[in-house]
Short mmCIF file of C-alpha atoms in Angstrom, two decimals:
data_model
loop_
_atom_site.label_atom_id
_atom_site.label_comp_id
_atom_site.label_asym_id
_atom_site.label_seq_id
_atom_site.Cartn_x
_atom_site.Cartn_y
_atom_site.Cartn_z
CA MET A 207 -5.31 7.25 -33.15
CA LYS A 208 -8.18 5.57 -31.51
CA SER A 209 -8.34 5.68 -27.71
CA LEU A 210 -8.65 2.33 -25.99
CA ARG A 211 -10.54 2.33 -22.72
CA LYS A 212 -10.48 -1.38 -22.03
CA GLY A 213 -8.02 -3.26 -20.08
CA PHE A 214 -5.07 -1.20 -18.96
CA LYS A 215 -5.15 -1.71 -15.22
CA PRO A 216 -1.82 -3.08 -14.11
CA ALA A 217 -1.73 -4.20 -10.52
CA LEU A 218 1.12 -3.78 -8.10
CA MET A 219 1.49 -7.45 -7.46
CA ALA A 220 4.39 -7.59 -5.12
CA LEU A 221 5.13 -5.22 -2.32
CA ALA A 222 8.04 -7.08 -0.89
CA ILE A 223 8.76 -5.91 2.60
CA MET A 224 12.48 -5.39 2.98
CA GLY A 225 12.32 -4.64 6.67
CA SER A 226 10.57 -2.61 9.30
CA LEU A 227 11.84 0.13 11.53
CA CYS A 228 10.10 0.83 14.83
CA ALA A 229 8.19 4.08 15.03
CA THR A 230 8.83 5.94 18.24
CA GLN A 231 6.00 8.42 17.93
CA ALA A 232 2.42 7.79 19.00
CA GLN A 233 0.19 6.48 16.23
CA ALA A 234 -3.49 5.68 15.91
CA ALA A 235 -2.54 2.09 16.76
CA THR A 236 -0.09 1.32 19.54
CA ALA A 237 3.43 1.61 18.13
CA SER A 238 5.55 -1.48 17.60
CA GLY A 239 8.00 -2.11 20.46
CA THR A 240 5.84 -0.42 23.11
CA SER A 241 5.75 -2.20 26.48
CA ILE A 242 2.30 -2.56 27.98
CA SER A 243 1.75 -3.54 31.62
CA ASN A 244 -1.52 -4.46 33.27
CA THR A 245 -2.64 -5.51 36.74
CA ALA A 246 -6.11 -6.88 37.38
CA SER A 247 -8.01 -6.78 40.66
CA LEU A 248 -11.31 -8.33 41.59
CA SER A 249 -13.74 -7.06 44.20
CA TYR A 250 -16.90 -9.00 44.91
CA THR A 251 -19.63 -9.73 47.40
CA VAL A 252 -21.22 -12.99 48.51
CA GLY A 253 -24.74 -12.71 49.85
CA GLY A 254 -24.28 -8.97 50.24
CA VAL A 255 -21.07 -9.38 52.28
CA SER A 256 -17.90 -7.80 50.80
CA GLN A 257 -15.07 -10.25 50.29
CA THR A 258 -11.33 -9.60 50.36
CA ALA A 259 -10.19 -8.13 47.05
CA VAL A 260 -8.00 -10.36 44.91
CA ALA A 261 -5.21 -8.86 42.81
CA SER A 262 -3.10 -10.47 40.10
CA GLY A 263 0.57 -9.84 39.52
CA ALA A 264 1.48 -7.39 36.78
CA ALA A 265 1.54 -8.81 33.26
CA THR A 266 3.77 -7.10 30.69
CA PHE A 267 4.13 -7.64 26.97
CA VAL A 268 5.74 -5.83 24.03
CA VAL A 269 3.58 -4.80 21.07
CA ASP A 270 4.61 -6.70 17.94
CA THR A 271 5.07 -5.12 14.53
CA LEU A 272 1.96 -5.17 12.37
CA VAL A 273 2.87 -4.96 8.68
CA SER A 274 -0.26 -3.85 6.87
CA MET A 275 -0.56 -1.84 3.67
CA THR A 276 -3.43 -0.84 1.41
CA LEU A 277 -2.98 -0.15 -2.30
CA THR A 278 -5.79 1.88 -3.89
CA PRO A 279 -6.06 2.74 -7.60
CA GLN A 280 -6.83 6.40 -8.30
CA ALA A 281 -8.95 5.64 -11.39
CA THR A 282 -11.11 2.76 -12.58
CA TYR A 283 -9.17 2.61 -15.86
CA THR A 284 -6.49 4.46 -17.80
CA ASN A 285 -7.09 5.70 -21.35
CA VAL A 286 -4.27 4.58 -23.65
CA VAL A 287 -3.48 4.61 -27.36
CA PRO A 288 -1.99 1.84 -29.54
CA ASN A 289 1.82 1.87 -29.45
CA GLY A 290 1.65 4.23 -26.46
CA THR A 291 4.77 4.36 -24.33
CA GLN A 292 5.03 5.16 -20.64
CA GLN A 293 1.30 4.98 -20.03
CA VAL A 294 0.73 5.73 -16.32
CA THR A 295 -1.75 4.50 -13.73
CA LYS A 296 -1.58 6.11 -10.29
CA PHE A 297 -2.10 4.30 -6.98
CA THR A 298 -1.99 5.36 -3.33
CA LEU A 299 -0.02 3.14 -0.97
CA ALA A 300 -1.09 3.51 2.67
CA ASN A 301 0.81 2.15 5.67
CA THR A 302 -2.02 0.87 7.86
CA GLY A 303 0.35 -0.92 10.25
CA ASN A 304 1.92 0.31 13.47
CA SER A 305 5.53 0.78 12.39
CA THR A 306 7.59 2.56 9.74
CA ILE A 307 8.09 0.31 6.70
CA ASN A 308 10.37 -0.06 3.71
CA SER A 309 9.03 -1.79 0.57
CA ILE A 310 10.26 -2.80 -2.86
CA LEU A 311 7.78 -2.05 -5.65
CA ALA A 312 7.14 -4.43 -8.54
CA ALA A 313 4.53 -4.28 -11.28
CA SER A 314 2.67 -7.07 -13.02
CA THR A 315 0.25 -6.86 -15.91
CA VAL A 316 -3.18 -8.35 -16.39
CA ALA A 317 -3.13 -10.70 -19.38
CA ASN A 318 -5.29 -10.32 -22.46
CA GLY A 319 -8.86 -11.55 -21.83
CA VAL A 320 -8.78 -11.20 -18.03
CA SER A 321 -11.51 -9.23 -16.30
CA ILE A 322 -10.44 -6.66 -13.70
CA TYR A 323 -12.43 -3.74 -12.30
CA ALA A 324 -15.41 -4.83 -14.44
CA LYS A 325 -13.36 -4.41 -17.63
CA THR A 326 -12.02 -7.18 -19.87
CA THR A 327 -8.57 -6.68 -21.29
CA ASN A 328 -8.04 -6.93 -25.03
CA PHE A 329 -4.24 -6.58 -25.00
CA THR A 330 -1.31 -7.18 -22.67
CA PRO A 331 0.86 -4.18 -21.69
CA THR A 332 4.64 -4.67 -21.78
CA GLY A 333 7.70 -3.26 -20.03
CA CYS A 334 5.79 -2.42 -16.85
CA ALA A 335 7.52 -0.95 -13.82
CA ALA A 336 6.41 0.66 -10.55
CA TYR A 337 7.83 3.89 -9.13
CA GLN A 338 7.33 6.06 -6.07
CA ASP A 339 6.22 9.68 -6.58
CA VAL A 340 9.56 10.99 -5.29
CA ASN A 341 8.71 14.69 -5.20
CA GLY A 342 5.11 14.17 -4.07
CA ASN A 343 3.54 16.28 -6.81
CA GLY A 344 1.12 13.55 -7.97
CA THR A 345 2.41 13.58 -11.55
CA TYR A 346 4.72 10.96 -13.07
CA GLU A 347 7.99 12.50 -14.28
CA SER A 348 10.28 9.92 -15.90
CA ALA A 349 13.49 11.79 -15.02
CA THR A 350 12.49 12.31 -11.38
CA ASP A 351 10.29 9.37 -10.35
CA THR A 352 12.85 6.59 -10.77
CA GLN A 353 12.75 5.11 -7.26
CA THR A 354 11.46 1.50 -7.30
CA TYR A 355 11.09 1.27 -3.53
CA VAL A 356 9.35 3.10 -0.69
CA SER A 357 11.63 4.03 2.18
CA ASN A 358 10.63 4.99 5.73
CA LEU A 359 6.86 5.22 5.21
CA ALA A 360 5.55 6.05 8.69
CA ALA A 361 2.48 4.39 10.15
CA ALA A 362 -0.75 6.11 9.07
CA SER A 363 1.06 7.73 6.10
CA THR A 364 0.51 7.45 2.36
CA VAL A 365 2.57 7.83 -0.78
CA ALA A 366 1.68 7.93 -4.48
CA VAL A 367 2.93 5.08 -6.63
CA PHE A 368 2.91 4.97 -10.45
CA VAL A 369 2.70 1.88 -12.65
CA VAL A 370 4.15 2.69 -16.07
CA CYS A 371 3.67 0.39 -19.09
CA ASN A 372 3.97 0.35 -22.88
CA ILE A 373 0.91 -0.51 -24.98
CA PRO A 374 1.17 -2.82 -28.02
CA ALA A 375 -0.19 -1.94 -31.45
#
């Protein structure tokens, strides 16, 4: 069989956020739900003479939840063969927000003739689905990696995600 290098680059099109759970541990960004208080004071001089310092009352606010994720392909293309089944492309999903997130995964294909990653497709994959790397070994295993959602992904954490498609003749 001839190997096809063009075109198989399915994109995870929808990462539907089901909900967010507040992270209670310190993160690189300030965690969602954290209360921040601040008081300002001003000291100044006029003509070299110190003036009475002015202080504001304390201002307090609660840090909002930032939902931010980055999806990065692990290869610029995936080699496939005609009539190939369960052809896999691996991605890394990173939680770049400030709270633990839960997400549903969904896959979408790039249609025949569309250019993506400097390649032009010459076929349209079918039966595509997206799965989390449940055991974290970096290899798609059809009997193990059946989870179509990401649960409790902490801020500043990553998880591998696989897009699996069938290739037409």
